[in-house]
XYZ file of C-alpha atoms in Angstrom:
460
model
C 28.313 -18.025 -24.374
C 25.725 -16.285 -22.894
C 26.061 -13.682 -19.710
C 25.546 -15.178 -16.235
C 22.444 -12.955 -14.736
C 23.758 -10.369 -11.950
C 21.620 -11.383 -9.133
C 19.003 -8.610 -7.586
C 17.363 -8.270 -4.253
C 14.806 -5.997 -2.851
C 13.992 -5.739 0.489
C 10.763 -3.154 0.334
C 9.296 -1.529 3.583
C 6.293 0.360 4.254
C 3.108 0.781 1.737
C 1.689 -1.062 -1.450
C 3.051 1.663 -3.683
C 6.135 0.991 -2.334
C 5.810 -3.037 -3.352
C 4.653 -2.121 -6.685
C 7.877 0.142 -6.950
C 9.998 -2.780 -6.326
C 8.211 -4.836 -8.761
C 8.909 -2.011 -11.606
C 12.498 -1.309 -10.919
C 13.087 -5.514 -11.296
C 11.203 -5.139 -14.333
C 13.436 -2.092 -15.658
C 16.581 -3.974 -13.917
C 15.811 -7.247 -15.764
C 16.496 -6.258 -19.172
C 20.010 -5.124 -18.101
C 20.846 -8.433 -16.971
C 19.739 -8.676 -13.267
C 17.887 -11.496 -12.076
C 15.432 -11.901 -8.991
C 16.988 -13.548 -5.901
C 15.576 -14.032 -2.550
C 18.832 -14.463 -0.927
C 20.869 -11.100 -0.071
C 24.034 -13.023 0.302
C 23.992 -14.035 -3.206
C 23.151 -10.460 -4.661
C 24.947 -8.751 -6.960
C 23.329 -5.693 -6.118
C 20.360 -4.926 -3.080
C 18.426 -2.182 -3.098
C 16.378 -1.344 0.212
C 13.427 0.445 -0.939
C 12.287 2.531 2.251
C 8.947 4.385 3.451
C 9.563 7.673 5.596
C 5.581 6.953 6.965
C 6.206 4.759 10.228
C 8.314 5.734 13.502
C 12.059 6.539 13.261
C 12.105 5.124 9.587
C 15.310 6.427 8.924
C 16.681 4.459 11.793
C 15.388 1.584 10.619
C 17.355 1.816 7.469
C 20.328 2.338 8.909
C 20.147 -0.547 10.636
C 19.155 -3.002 7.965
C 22.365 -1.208 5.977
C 24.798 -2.897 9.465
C 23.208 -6.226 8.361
C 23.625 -5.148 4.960
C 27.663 -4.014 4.717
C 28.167 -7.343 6.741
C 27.039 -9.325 3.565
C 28.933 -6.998 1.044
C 32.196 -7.870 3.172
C 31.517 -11.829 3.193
C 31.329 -11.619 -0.540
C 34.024 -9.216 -0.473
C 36.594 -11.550 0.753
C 35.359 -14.613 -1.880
C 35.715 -11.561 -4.448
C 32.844 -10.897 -4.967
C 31.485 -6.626 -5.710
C 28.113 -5.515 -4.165
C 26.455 -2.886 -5.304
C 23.572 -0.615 -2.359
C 21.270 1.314 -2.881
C 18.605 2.885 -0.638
C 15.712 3.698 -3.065
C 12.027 5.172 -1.981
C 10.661 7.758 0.653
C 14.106 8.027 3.028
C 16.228 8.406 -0.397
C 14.121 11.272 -1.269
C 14.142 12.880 2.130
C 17.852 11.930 3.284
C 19.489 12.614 0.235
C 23.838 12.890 0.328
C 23.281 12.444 4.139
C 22.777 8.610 3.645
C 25.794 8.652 1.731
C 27.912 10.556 4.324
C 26.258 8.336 7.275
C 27.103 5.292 5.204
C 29.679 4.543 3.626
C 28.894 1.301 2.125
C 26.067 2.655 0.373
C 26.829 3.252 -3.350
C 23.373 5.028 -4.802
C 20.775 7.186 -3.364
C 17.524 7.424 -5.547
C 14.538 8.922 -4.635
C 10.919 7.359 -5.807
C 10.459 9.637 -9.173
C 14.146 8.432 -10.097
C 13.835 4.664 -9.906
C 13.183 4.178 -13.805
C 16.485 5.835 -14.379
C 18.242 2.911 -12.355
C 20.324 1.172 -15.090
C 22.511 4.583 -16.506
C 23.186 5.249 -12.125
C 24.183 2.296 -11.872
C 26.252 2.216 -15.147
C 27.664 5.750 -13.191
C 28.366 3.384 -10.173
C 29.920 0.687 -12.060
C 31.896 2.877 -14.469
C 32.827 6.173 -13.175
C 33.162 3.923 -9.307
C 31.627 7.085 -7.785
C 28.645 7.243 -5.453
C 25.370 8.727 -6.754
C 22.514 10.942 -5.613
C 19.575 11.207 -7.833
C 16.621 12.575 -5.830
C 15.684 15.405 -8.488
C 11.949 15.170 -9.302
C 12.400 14.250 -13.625
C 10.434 16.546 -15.841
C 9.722 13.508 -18.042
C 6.881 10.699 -17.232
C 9.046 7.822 -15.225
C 6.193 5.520 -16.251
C 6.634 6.411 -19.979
C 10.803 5.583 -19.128
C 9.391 1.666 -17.842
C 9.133 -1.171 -19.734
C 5.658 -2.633 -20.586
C 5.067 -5.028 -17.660
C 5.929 -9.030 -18.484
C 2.919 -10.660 -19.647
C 4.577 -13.740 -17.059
C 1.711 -15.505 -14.812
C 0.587 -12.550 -12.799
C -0.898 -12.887 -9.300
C -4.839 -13.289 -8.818
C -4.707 -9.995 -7.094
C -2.554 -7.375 -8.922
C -1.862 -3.244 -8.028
C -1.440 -0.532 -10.539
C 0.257 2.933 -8.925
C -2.647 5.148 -11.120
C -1.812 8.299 -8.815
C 1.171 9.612 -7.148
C 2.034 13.050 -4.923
C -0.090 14.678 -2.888
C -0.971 18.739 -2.929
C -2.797 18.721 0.620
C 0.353 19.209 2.933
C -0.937 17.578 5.955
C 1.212 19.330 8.414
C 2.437 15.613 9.997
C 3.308 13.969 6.058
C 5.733 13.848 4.191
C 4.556 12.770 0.992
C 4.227 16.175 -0.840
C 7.974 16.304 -0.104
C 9.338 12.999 -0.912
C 6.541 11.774 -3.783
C 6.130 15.583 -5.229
C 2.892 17.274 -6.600
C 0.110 14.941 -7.599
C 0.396 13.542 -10.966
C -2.483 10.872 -12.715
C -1.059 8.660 -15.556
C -2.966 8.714 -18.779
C -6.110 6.465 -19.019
C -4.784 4.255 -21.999
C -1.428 3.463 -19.830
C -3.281 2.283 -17.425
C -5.771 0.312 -19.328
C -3.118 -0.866 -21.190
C -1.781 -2.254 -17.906
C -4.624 -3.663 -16.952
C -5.415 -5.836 -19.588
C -2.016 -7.299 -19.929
C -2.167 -8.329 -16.315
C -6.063 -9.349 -16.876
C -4.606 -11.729 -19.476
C -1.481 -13.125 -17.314
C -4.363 -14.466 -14.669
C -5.290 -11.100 -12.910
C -8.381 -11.443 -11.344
C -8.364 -8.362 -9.112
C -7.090 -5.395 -9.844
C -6.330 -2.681 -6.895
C -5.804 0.945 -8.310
C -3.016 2.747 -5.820
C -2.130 6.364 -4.731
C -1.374 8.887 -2.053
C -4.536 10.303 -2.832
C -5.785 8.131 -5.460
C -9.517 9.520 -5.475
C -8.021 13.182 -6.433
C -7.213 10.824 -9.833
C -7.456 13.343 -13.073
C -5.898 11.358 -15.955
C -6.051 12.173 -19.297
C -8.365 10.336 -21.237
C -8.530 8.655 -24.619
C -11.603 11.706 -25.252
C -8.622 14.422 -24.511
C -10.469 15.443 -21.163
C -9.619 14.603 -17.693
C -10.765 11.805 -15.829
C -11.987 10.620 -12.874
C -11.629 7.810 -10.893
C -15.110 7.241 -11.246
C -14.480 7.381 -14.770
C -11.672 5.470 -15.006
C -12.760 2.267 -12.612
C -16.284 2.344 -14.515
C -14.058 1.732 -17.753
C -11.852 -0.755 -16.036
C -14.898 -3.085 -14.767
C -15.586 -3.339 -18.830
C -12.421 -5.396 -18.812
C -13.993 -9.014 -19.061
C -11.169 -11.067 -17.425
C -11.426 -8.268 -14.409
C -13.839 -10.142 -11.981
C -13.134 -7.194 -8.750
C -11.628 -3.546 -8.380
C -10.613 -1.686 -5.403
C -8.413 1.411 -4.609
C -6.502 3.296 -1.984
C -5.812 5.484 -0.573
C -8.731 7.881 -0.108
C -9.136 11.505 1.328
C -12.665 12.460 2.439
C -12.627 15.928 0.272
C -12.109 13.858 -2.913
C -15.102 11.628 -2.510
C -17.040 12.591 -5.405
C -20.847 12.143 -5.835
C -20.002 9.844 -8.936
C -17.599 7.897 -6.949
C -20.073 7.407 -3.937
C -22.462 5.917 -6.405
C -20.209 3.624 -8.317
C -20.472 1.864 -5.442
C -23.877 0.652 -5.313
C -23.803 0.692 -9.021
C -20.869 -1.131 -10.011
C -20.751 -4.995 -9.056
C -16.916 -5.106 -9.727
C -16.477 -2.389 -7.574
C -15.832 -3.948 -4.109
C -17.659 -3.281 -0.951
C -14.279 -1.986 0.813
C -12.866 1.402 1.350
C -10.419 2.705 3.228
C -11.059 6.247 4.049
C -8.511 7.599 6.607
C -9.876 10.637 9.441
C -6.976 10.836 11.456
C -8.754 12.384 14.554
C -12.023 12.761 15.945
C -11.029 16.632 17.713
C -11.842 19.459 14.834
C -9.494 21.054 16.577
C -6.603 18.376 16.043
C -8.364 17.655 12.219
C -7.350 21.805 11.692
C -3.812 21.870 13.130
C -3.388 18.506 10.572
C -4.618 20.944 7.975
C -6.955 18.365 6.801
C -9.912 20.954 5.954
C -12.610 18.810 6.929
C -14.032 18.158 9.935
C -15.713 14.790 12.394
C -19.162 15.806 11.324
C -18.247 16.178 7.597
C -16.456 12.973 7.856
C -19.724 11.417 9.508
C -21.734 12.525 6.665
C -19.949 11.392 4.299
C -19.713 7.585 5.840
C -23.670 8.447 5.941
C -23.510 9.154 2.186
C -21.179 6.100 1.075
C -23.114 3.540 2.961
C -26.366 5.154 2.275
C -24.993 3.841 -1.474
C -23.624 0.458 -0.584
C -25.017 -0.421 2.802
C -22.975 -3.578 3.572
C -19.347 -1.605 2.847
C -16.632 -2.264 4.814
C -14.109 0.881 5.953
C -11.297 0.957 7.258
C -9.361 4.082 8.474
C -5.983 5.527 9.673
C -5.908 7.352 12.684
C -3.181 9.065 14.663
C -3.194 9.909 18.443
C -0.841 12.236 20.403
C -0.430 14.989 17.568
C 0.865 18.127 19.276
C -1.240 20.006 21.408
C -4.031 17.009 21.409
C -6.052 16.595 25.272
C -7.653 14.212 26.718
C -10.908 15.968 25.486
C -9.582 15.538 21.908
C -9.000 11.811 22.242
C -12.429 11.312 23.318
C -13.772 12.579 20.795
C -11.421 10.904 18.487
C -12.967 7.705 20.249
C -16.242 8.799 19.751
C -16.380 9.063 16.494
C -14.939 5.382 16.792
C -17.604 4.173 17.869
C -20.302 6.232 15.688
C -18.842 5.095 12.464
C -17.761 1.690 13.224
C -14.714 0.391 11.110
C -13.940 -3.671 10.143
C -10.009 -2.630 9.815
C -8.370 0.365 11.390
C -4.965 1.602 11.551
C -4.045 3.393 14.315
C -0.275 5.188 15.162
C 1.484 7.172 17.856
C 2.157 10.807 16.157
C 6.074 10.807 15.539
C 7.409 14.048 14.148
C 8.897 13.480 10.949
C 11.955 16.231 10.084
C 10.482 19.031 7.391
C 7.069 19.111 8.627
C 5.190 21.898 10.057
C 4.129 19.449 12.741
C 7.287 18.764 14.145
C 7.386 22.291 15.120
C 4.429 23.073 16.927
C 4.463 23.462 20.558
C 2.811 21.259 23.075
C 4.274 18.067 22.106
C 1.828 15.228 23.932
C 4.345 12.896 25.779
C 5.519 9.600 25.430
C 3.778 8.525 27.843
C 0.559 9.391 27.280
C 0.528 9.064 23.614
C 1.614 5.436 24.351
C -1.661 5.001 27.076
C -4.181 6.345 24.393
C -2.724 4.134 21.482
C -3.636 1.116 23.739
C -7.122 2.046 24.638
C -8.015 2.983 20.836
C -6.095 -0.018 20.024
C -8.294 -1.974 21.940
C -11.894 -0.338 21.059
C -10.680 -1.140 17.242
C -10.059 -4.509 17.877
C -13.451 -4.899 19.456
C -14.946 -3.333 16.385
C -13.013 -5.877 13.989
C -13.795 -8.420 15.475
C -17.774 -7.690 15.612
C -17.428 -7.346 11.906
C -15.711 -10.654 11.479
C -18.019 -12.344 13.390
C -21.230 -10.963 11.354
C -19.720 -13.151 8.405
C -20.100 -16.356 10.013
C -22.954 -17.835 9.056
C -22.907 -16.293 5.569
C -21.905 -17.460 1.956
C -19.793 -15.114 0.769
C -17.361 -15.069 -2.031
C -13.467 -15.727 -2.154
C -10.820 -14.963 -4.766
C -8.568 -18.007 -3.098
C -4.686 -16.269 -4.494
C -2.662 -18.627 -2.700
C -1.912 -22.204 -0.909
C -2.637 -22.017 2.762
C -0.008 -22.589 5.517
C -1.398 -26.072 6.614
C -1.036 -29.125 3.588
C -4.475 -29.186 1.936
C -5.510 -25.255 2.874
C -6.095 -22.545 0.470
C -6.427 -19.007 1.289
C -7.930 -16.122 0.094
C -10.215 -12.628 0.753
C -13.452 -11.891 0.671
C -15.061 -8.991 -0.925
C -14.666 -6.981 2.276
C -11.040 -8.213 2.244
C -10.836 -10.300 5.192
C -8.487 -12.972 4.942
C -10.102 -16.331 4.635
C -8.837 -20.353 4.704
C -10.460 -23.305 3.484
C -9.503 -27.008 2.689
C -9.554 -27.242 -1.301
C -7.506 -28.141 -4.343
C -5.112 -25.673 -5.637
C -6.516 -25.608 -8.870
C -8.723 -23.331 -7.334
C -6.039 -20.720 -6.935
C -6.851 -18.128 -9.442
C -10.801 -18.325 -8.957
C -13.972 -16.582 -7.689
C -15.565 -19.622 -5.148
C -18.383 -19.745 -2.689
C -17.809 -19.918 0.455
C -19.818 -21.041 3.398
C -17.864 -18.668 6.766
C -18.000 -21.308 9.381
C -16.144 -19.200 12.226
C -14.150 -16.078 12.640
C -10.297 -16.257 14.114
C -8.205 -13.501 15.334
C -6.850 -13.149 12.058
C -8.889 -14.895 9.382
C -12.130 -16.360 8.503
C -12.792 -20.197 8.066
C -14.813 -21.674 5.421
C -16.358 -24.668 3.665
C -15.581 -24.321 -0.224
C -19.112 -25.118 -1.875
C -18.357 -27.112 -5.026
C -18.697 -30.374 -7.022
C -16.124 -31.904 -4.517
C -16.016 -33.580 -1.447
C -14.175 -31.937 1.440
C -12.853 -32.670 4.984
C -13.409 -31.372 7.942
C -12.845 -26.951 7.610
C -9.531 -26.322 9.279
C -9.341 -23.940 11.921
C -8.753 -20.299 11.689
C -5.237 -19.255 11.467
C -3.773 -16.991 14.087
């Protein structure tokens, strides 16, 4: 008689790296008998797979392990086990304190450990001790993975290409929780790539901390670049689009710049985070470039692709920052002019060189200045939305929509867009007339053979 699956659940915070690192460790996890469940009061074992980016992060975790040990003590008293673990970003920077703090976790494993999850948890099981494994492996985790399932993939699939980051931003703690940066090999991904291309991948989005500082071998023996390596990607025939993130300014290569007015596949989108208008903020970060540089180089990249569509992070109250600095943080706002933006309140995160510095902008005010860049960068988002209306642009629809009838989408600047159409469109590359712009979304008219209703309205 064949073994009853264990039953899995993830619950993943924070980035897209971090949702592709759930997807890999149920892919290692399911050939040692665990099986995908949506329902954390059914699991056999639920791992929380945490990002140390956002405000009191930590915290956060520790709450969702309350709601957590309430679960394991419901099954508990049906006789039931459950096995925690706290995976990612907080793992790596929390360590045995997550086990001393909480007692109901049973394994601690940072992000360069997760393909060594079915021997901890045989250490779990077995040995019934509780496990820290935040060491940064000598070997390849990626090399450790199984090949990815060749299952129905999604119309829009990620690939981690690039992890670590060596430019110790004095707020971040990647360097310290994802380690020195590290480019798989160009036949991995490839390899990747085309199985997902031939599971129904339509778009494929390259990921990293930095992923422009990408240097992976190459079948040649030399290193490549991410130039390099999309240009060979976009020779993939079943690959219709490309993207990547995340960007830094200094690794914005001339080659790069002009892949995108030269490569089609490549799409017009790029998110290219500043973090501050002040040069004197941008060199207490330690980001070594500066508002002008960062100017020219927009200059540059649309100069290549005029119609491109950037998006940015930004971060407001770092220590020491005036109301002089904001401004110009503003102002270079409003010179560049970004479709998506992604703005925080500096919280000091424990290890940094930030957290130390004096002149710690309040509450307060860090809070006040949030809400008026908030507000200029919705302005600007919305301007860009609404230049679409009125155009035909074209959608890779990757899902049914939330109203019966509706599917939904992005365009190539990766707005979010809804139309009524069949879903036998899912999947595909469709024209799209943009018929008005919503808080949220776009609305279109599907242009093909069939006959349609009235467009639905935008969703909110």
């Amino acid at each position: 008689m064949a073994k009853t699956p264990q039953k899995l659940h993830i619950k993943t915070f924070g980035c897209q790296m971090n949702a592709y690192d759930s997807e890999r460790m149920a892919e290692a996890l399911a050939g040692h008998g665990y099986a995908p469940t949506d329902d954390p009061a059914e699991a056999d074992l639920v791992i929380l797979n945490t990002c140390h980016i956002r405000e009191k992060a930590a915290e956060k975790v520790y709450s969702e392990l309350g709601r957590v040990r309430t679960l394991k003590q419901a099954r508990k008293a049906r006789g039931l086990d459950t096995m925690i673990a706290v995976a990612g970003c907080v793992a790596q920077a929390e360590g045995s304190e997550i086990l001393d703090r909480a007692q109901v976790v049973d394994l601690v494993v940072g992000p360069q450990s997760y393909h060594e999850l079915p021997s901890l948890l045989g250490r779990v099981r077995d040995g019934k001790e509780r496990v820290v494994a935040t060491d940064f492996p000598a070997e390849d985790k990626f090399l450790s993975l199984p090949d990815r399932p060749v299952s129905r993939a999604q119309p829009s699939a990620f690939i981690t290409v690039q992890e670590g980051c060596d430019k110790f931003c004095t707020f971040c703690v990647v360097p310290y929780t994802r380690g020195a940066e590290y480019s798989r090999p160009v036949a991995a991904i490839l390899a990747e790539a085309e199985r997902l291309a031939r599971s129904g991948a339509r778009e494929i989005t390259l990921l990293g901390q930095n992923v422009n500082a990408y240097c992976g071998e190459g079948p040649d023996g030399r290193d490549w670049s991410l130039a390099k390596l999309l240009k060979r990607l976009a020779g993939v025939p079943e690959i219709e689009r490309l993207r990547y993130t995340t960007s830094h300014p200094r690794d914005m290569d001339d080659d790069l710049i002009a892949l995108h007015g030269d490569e089609p596949k490549l799409m017009p989108y790029l998110h290219l985070p500043f973090q501050a208008g002040s040069d004197r903020i941008l060199h207490a970060m330690n980001r070594k470039h500066t508002a002008g540089d960062y100017a020219e180089l927009v200059g540059r990249i649309r100069a290549a692709r005029p119609d491109i569509a950037l998006s940015t992070d930004i971060i407001v109250g770092f220590p020491g920052e005036t109301g002089a600095d904001f401004e110009d943080t503003l102002a270079l706002v409003r010179r560049i002019g970004f479709a998506r933006a992604f703005s925080f309140k500096y919280s000091a995160r424990p290890g940094t060189p930030a957290a130390s510095l004096p002149h710690q902008v309040p509450d307060k005010i860090a809070r006040e200045r949030l809400h008026i860049l908030q507000s200029l960068l919705e302005d600007e988002a919305r301007a860009f939305d609404a230049a679409t209306v009125g155009r035909k642009l074209k959608v890779l629809f990757e899902r049914q929509g939330r109203k019966p009838g509706q599917i939904a989408g992005r365009s190539p600047y990766l707005q979010a867009v809804h139309g009524d159409g069949p879903k036998d469109l899912i999947g595909q590359i469709v024209d799209v007339d943009i018929v008005s712009a919503g808080p949220n979304s776009l609305t279109g008219v599907i242009k093909s053979e069939f006959e349609w209703r009235e467009p639905v309205q935008a969703a909110v």
